[in-house]
Coordinates of C-alpha atoms and ligand atoms in Angstrom, one line a residue:
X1199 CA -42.2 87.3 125.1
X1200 CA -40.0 90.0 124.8
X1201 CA -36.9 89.6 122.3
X1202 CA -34.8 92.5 123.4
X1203 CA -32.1 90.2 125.1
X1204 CA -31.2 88.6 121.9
X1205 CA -31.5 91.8 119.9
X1206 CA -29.2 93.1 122.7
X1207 CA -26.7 90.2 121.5
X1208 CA -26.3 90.8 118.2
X1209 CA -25.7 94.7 118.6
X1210 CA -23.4 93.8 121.4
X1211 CA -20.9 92.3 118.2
X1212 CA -20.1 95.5 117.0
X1213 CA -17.1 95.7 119.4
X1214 CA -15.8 91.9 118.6
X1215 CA -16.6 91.7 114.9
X1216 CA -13.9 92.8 112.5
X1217 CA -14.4 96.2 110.6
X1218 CA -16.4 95.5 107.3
X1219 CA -17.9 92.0 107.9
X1220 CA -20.4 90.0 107.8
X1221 CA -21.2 87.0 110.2
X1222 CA -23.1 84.0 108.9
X1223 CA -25.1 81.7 111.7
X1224 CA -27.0 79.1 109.8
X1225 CA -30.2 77.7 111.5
X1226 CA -30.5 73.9 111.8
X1227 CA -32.6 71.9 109.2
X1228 CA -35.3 69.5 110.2
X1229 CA -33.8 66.3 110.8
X1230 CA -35.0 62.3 109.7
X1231 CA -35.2 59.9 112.1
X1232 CA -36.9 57.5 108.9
X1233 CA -39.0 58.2 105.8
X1234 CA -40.6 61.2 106.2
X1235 CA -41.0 60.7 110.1
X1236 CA -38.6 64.1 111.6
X1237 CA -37.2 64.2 115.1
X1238 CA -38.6 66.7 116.9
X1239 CA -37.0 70.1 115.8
X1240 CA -34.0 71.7 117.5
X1241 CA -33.2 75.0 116.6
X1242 CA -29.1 75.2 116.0
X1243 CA -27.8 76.8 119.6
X1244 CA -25.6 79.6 117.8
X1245 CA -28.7 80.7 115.6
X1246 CA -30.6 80.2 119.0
X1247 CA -28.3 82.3 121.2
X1248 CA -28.4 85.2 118.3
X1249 CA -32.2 85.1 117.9
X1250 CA -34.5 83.0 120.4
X1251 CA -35.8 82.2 116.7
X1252 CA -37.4 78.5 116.3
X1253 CA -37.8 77.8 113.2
X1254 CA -36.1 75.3 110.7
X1255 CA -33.9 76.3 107.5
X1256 CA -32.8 80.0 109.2
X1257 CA -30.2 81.9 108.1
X1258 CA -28.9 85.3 110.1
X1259 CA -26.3 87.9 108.7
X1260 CA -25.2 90.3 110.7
X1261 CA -23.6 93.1 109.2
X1262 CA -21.1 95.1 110.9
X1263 CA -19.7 98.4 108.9
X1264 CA -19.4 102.2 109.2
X1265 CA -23.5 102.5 110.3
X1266 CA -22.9 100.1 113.2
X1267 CA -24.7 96.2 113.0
X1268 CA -27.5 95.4 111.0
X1269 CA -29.2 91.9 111.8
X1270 CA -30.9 90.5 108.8
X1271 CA -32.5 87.1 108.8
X1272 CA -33.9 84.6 106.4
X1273 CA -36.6 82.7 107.6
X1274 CA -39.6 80.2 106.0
X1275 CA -42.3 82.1 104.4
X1276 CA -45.6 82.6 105.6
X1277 CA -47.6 79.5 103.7
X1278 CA -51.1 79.2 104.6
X1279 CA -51.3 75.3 103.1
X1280 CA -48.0 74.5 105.4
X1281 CA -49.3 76.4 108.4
X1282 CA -52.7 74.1 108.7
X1283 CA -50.3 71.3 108.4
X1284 CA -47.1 72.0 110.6
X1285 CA -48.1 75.3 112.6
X1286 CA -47.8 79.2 112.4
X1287 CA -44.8 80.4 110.7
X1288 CA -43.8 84.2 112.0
X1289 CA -42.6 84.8 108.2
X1290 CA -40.7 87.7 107.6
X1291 CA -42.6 90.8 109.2
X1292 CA -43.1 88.7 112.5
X1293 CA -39.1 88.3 112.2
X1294 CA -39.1 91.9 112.1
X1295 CA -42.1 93.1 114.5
X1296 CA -41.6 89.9 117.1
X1297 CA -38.1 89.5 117.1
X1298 CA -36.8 92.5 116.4
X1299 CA -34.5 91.6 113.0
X1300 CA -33.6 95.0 111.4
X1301 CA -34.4 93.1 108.3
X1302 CA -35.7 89.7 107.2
X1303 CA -36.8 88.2 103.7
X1304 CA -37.9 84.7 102.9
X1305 CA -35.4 82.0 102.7
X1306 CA -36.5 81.5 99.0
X1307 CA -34.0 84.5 98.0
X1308 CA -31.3 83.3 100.1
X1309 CA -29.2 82.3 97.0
X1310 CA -30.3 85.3 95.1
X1311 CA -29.8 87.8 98.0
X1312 CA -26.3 86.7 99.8
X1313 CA -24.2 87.9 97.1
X1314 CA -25.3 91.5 97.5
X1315 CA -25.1 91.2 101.4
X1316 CA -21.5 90.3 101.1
X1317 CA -20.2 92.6 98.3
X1318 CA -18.1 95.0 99.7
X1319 CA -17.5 93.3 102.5
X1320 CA -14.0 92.2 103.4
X1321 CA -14.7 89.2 105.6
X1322 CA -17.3 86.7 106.0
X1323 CA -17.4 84.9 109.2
X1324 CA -19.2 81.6 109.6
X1325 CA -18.5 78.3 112.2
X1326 CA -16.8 76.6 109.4
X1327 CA -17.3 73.0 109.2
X1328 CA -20.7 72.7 111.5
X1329 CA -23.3 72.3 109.1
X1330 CA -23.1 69.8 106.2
X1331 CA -23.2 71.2 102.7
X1332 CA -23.1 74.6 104.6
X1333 CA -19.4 75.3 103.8
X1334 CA -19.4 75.2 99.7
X1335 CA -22.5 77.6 99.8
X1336 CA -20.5 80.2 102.0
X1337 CA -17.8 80.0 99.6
X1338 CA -20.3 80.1 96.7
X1339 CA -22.3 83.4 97.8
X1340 CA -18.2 84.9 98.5
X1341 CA -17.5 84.3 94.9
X1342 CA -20.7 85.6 93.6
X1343 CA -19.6 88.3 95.6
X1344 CA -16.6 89.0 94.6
X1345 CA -17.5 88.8 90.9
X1346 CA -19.7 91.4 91.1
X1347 CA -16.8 93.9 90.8
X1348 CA -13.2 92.9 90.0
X1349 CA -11.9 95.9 91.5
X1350 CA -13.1 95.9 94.9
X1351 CA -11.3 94.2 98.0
X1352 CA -11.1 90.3 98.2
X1353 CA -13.4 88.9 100.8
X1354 CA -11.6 86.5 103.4
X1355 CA -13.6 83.4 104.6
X1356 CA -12.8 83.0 108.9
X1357 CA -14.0 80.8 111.2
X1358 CA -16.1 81.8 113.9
X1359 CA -16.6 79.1 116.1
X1360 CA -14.2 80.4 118.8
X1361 CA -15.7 83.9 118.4
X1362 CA -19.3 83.0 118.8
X1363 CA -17.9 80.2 121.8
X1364 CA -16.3 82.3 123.8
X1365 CA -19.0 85.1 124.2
X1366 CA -21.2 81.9 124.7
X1367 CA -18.8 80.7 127.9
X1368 CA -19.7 83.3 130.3
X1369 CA -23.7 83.1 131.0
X1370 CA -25.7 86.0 131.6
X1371 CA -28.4 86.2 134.3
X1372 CA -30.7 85.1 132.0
X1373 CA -29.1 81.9 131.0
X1374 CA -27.9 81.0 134.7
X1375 CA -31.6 81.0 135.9
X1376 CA -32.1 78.7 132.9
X1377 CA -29.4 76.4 133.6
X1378 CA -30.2 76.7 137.0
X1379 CA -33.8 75.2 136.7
X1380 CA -32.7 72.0 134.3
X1381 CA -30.3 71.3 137.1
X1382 CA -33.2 71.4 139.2
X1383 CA -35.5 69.6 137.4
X1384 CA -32.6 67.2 136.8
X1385 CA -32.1 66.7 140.4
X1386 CA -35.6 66.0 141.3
X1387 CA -35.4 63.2 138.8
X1388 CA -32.3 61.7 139.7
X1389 CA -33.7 61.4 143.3
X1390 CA -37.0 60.3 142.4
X1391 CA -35.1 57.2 140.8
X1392 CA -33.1 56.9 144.3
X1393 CA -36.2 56.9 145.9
X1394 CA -38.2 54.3 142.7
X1395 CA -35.6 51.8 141.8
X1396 CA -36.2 48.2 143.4
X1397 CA -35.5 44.7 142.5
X1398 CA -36.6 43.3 139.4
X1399 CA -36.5 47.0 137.8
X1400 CA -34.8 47.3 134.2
X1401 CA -32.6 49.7 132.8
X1402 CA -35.7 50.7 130.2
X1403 CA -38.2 51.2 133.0
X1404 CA -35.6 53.5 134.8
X1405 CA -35.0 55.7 131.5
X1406 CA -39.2 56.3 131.4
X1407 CA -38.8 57.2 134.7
X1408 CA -36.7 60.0 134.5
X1409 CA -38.0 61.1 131.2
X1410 CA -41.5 61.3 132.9
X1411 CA -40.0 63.4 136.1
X1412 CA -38.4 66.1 133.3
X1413 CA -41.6 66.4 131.4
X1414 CA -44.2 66.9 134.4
X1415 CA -41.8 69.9 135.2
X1416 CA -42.0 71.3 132.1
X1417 CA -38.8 69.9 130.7
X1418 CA -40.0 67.5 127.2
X1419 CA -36.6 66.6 126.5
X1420 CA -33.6 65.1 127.6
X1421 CA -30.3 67.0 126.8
X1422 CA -28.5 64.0 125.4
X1423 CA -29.3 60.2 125.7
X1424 CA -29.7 59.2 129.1
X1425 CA -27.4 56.7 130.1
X1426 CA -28.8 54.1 132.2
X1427 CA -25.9 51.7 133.0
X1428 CA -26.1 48.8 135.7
X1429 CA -23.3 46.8 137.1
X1430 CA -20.5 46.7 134.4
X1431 CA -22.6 48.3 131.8
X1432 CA -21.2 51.5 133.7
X1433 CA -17.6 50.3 132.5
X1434 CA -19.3 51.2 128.9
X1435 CA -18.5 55.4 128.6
X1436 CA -21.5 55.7 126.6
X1437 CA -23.5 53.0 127.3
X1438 CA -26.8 54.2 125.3
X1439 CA -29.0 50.5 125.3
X1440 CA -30.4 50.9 128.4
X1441 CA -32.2 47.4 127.6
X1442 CA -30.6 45.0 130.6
X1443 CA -32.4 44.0 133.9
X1444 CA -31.3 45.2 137.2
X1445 CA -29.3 42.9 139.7
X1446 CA -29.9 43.9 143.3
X1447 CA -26.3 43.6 144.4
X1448 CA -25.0 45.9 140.9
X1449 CA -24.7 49.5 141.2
X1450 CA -26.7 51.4 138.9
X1451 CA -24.9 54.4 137.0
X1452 CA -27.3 56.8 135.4
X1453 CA -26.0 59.9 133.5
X1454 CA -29.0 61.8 133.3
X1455 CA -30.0 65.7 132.2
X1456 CA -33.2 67.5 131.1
X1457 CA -33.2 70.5 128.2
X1458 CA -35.4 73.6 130.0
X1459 CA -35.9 75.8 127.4
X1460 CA -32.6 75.2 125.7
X1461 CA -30.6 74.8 128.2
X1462 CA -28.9 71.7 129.2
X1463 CA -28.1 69.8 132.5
X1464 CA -25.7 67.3 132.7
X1465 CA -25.7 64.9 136.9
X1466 CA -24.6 61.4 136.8
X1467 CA -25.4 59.4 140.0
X1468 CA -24.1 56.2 141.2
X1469 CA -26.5 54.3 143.4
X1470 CA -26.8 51.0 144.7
X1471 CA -30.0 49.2 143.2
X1472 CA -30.5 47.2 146.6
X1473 CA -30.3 50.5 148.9
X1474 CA -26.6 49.4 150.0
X1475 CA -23.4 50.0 148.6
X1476 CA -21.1 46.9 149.4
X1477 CA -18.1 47.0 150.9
X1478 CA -16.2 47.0 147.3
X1479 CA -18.8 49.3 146.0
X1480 CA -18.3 51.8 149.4
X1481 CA -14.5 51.8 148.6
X1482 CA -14.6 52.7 145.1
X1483 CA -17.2 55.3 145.4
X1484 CA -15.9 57.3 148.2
X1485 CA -12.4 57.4 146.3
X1486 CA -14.4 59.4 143.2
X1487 CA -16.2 61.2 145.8
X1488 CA -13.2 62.4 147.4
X1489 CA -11.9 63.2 143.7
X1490 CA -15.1 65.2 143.0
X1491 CA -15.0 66.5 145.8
X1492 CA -11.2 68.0 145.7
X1493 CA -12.2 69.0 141.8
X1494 CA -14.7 71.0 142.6
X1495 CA -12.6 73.2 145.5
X1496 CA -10.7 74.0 142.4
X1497 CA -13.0 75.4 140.1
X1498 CA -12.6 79.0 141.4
X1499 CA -11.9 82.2 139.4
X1500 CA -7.7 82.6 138.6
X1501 CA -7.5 78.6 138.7
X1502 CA -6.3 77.4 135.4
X1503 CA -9.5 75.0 133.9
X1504 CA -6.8 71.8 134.0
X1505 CA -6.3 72.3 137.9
X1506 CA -9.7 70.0 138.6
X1507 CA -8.7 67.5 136.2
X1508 CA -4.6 67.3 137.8
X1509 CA -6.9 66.8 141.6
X1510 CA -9.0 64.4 139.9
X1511 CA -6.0 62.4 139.1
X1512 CA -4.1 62.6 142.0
X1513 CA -6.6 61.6 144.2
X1514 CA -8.0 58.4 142.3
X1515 CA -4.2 57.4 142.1
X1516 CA -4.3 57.5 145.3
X1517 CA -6.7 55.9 146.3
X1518 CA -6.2 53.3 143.9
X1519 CA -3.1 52.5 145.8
X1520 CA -5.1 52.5 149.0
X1521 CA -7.8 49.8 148.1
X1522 CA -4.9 47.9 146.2
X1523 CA -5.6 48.1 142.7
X1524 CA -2.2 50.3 142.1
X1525 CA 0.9 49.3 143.4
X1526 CA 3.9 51.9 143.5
X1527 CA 4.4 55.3 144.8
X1528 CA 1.2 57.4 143.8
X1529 CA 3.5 60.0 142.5
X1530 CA 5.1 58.1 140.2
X1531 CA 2.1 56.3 139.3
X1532 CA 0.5 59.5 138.4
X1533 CA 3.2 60.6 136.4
X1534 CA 3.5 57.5 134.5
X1535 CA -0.4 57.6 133.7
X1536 CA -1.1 54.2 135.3
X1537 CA -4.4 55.9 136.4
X1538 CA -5.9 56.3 132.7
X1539 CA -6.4 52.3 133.4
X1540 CA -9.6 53.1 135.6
X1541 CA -10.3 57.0 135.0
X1542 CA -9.9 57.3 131.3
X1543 CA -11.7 60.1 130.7
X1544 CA -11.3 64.2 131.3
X1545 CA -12.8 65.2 134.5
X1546 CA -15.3 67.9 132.7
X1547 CA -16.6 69.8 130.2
X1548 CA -18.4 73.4 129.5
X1549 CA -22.0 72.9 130.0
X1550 CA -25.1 75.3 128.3
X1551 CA -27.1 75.1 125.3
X1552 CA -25.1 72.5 124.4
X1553 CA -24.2 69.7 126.9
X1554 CA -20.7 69.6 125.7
X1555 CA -21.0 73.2 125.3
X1556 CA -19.2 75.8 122.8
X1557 CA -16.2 77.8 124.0
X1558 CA -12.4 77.3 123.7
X1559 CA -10.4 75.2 126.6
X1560 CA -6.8 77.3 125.5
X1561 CA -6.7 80.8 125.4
X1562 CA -3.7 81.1 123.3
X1563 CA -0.6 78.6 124.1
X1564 CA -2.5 78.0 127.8
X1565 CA -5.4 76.7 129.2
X1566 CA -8.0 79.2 130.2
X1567 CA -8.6 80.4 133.4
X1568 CA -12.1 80.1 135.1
X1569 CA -14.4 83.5 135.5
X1570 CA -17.4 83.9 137.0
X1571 CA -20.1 83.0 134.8
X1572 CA -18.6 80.2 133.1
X1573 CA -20.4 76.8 134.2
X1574 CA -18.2 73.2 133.9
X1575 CA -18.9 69.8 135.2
X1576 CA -17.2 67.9 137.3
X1577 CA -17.2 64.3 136.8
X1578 CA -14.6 61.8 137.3
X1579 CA -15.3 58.3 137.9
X1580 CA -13.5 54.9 138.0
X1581 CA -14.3 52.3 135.7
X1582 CA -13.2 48.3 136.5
X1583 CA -14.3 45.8 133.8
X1584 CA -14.1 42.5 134.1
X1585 CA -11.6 42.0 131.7
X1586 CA -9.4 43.9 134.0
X1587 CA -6.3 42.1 135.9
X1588 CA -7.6 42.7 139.4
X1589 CA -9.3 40.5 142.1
X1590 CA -12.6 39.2 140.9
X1591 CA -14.6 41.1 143.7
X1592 CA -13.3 44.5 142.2
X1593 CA -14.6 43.2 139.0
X1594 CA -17.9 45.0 137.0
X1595 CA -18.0 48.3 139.6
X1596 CA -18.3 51.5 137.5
X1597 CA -18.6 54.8 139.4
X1598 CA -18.8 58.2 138.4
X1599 CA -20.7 61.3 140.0
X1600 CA -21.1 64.6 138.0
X1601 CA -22.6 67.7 139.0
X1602 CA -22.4 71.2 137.4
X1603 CA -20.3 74.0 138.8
X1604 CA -21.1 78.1 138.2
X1605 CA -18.0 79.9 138.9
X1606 CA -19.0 82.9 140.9
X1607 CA -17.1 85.9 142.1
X1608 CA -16.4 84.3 145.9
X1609 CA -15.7 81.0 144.4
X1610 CA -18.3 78.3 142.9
X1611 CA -22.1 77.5 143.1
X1612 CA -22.8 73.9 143.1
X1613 CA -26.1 74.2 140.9
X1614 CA -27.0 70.3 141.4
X1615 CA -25.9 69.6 144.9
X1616 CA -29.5 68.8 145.8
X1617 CA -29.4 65.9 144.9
X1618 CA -27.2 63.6 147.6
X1619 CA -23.9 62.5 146.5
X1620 CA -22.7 61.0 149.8
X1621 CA -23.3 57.6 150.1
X1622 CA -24.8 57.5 153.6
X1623 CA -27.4 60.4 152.6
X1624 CA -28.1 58.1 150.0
X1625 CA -28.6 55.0 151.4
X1626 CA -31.2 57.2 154.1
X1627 CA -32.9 58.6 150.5
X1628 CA -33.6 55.2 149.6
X1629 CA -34.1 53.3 153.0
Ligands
LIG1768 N1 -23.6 63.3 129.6 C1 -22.4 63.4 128.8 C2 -21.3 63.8 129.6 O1 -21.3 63.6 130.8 O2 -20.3 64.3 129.1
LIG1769 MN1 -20.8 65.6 131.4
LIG1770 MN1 -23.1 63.4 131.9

């Protein structure tokens, strides 16, 4: 494996970092799920994005002053006891030989070390906040720092979340061929379960399903917890049970994404369990269709990020109206918000190593503008629970549809569009 492209990272900082810093990324700790049982490790994606470096209780400073950037890392020692228990450990000279740090030490001296690194600098950047604990250490090491000679300039503590975001919001090759195979995987799984559900199935045996499809393609995880909603349970935003038996004549909402090597997809399909949408169902669907549909057209370079969202809320109004559950003029209603009733949610987000991925929405006092490279999702849906004032038969129908959008030069890439949205493709997919 060859590290250059996250070497190439790091040096690439030298024209965004401030003159005379220093920029902390701390690497995530192993977490607990119980006792001493751990969840499977996930490196942090910051420290990840910087490094490709997987192991546990990491910590990277990267120095930028007069001699240009100098990445030094912190990683576990080399242990021969731990390493017959938990696995090989690069330890400091693999940091250096493998992954190309221009120095690395054991994380043992971190406390000991970080007060030297700093001295002399005049700011320390850090995504303030992020990691529990994390914070007083920071401003620990500064005033160990800054103690060291009373004379010398006072270090200033920034944040930089939006700094390490926004270089992470437009994807290099690299990263889109990453992305590009979750959504893959992720589509072969959602229509695998178009193609497996049938009556009697449960929510549980649906989750297995599609956690089986992203393993035997090479994906062991999910990105986030699938969501595996039938009938009104799709009313429930983050319905995570998944525990409830399906009814034939209920839809069945699943929200569904593998992590390939990092790299998160995000689709949500709405199907019906039976193999036919009913008439209500039809109605409903093909109103967030034409929504998603309109959205995406609108995720094109120039186009501010809350044009697909404004669409999204137009057309749902709309046809809200339409099928009856709005009454009024749709431009009014829109105005006043009557839609937030049924579409309550934003119609997307930035989507990477993170599913809800980093990088800024504002750029300054406006929303940003798309450029190729970034990737969003589109997703709107309408939700109608039964506690709502509408006809019964309306009652318990939740519908959303997400897919994942590259902006290009020309326009957009659809990166999950293999798997059907349209209703009639997939009633055929699962006739
Ligand atoms: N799967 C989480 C979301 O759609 O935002
Ligand atoms: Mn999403
Ligand atoms: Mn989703």
């Amino acid at each position: 494996m060859d590290y250059t492209i996250y070497k190439n990272r790091r040096n690439n900082l030298k024209d965004l970092l401030p003159e005379n810093s220093v920029l902390l990324i701390p690497g995530a700790d192993t977490q607990y799920r119980n006792a001493d049982s751990s969840f499977p490790f996930r490196q942090d994606s910051n420290f990840y994005y910087m490094s490709g470096f997987c192991e546990p209780a990491s910590l990277m400073a990267i120095v930028n002053n007069k001699d240009g950037i100098n990445s030094i890392v912190f990683v576990p020692p080399k242990d021969k006891l731990k390493e017959i228990w938990d696995g090989y450990r690069a330890g400091p000279i693999g940091a250096v030989e493998d992954f190309l740090f221009d120095k690395a030490f054991d994380n043992t001296h971190i406390d000991t070390m970080l007060p030297d690194i700093l001295h002399g600098s005049e700011q320390v950047l850090y995504p303030i906040g992020k990691k529990p604990g994390f914070d007083q250490k920071v401003i620990d090491w500064t005033t160990a720092a800054s103690s060291k000679d009373r004379h010398s300039k006072s270090i200033n503590i920034m944040d930089a979340s939006s700094l390490i975001g926004n270089i992470r919001l437009i994807k290099d090759d690299h990263e889109i061929d990453l992305i590009r195979k979750a959504c893959d995987i992720s589509s072969e799984a959602h229509i695998a379960a178009m193609k497996a559900v049938k009556e009697g199935d449960s929510e549980q045996n649906i989750e297995g399903l599609y956690i089986h499809e992203f393993s035997k393609r090479g994906a062991r995880y999910p990105a986030y917890n699938p969501i595996v909603a039938g009938g009104e349970n799709a009313c429930v935003l983050h319905y995570v049970e998944n525990n409830q038996m399906l009814n034939d004549s209920d839809l069945l909402l699943v929200d569904a994404g593998c992590e390939y090597e990092m790299y998160a997809a995000d689709i949500t399909r709405t199907f019906p369990v039976s193999g036919k949408f009913s008439e209500e169902q039809l109605k409903v669907y093909e109103i967030v269709l034409e929504a998603m549909n309109a959205a995406i057209d609108c995720v094109k370079e120039g186009n501010s990020v809350m044009k697909p969202q404004e669409i999204s809320e137009k057309v749902i109004t709309k046809g809200l109206v339409k099928i009856g559950l709005l009454e009024g003029d749709p431009e009014e209603l829109h105005k006043s918000g009557a839609y937030k009733d049924f579409y309550m949610h934003k119609i997307g987000h930035w989507l990477g190593l993170d599913v809800h991925d980093a990088g800024d929405y504002m750029e300054g006092s406006d929303f940003m503008k798309f450029k190729p490279g970034m990737i969003t999702t589109i997703e709107p849906g309408i939700y109608i629970s039964s506690s709502m004032d509408v006809d019964d038969k309306w009652k318990g129908i939740g519908v959303r549809i997400e897919d994942d959008i590259l902006v290009t030069k020309d326009g957009n890439e659809n990166l999950t569009k293999k798997v059907p949205s349209d209703p009639h493709e997939i009633e055929s997919l699962m006739s």
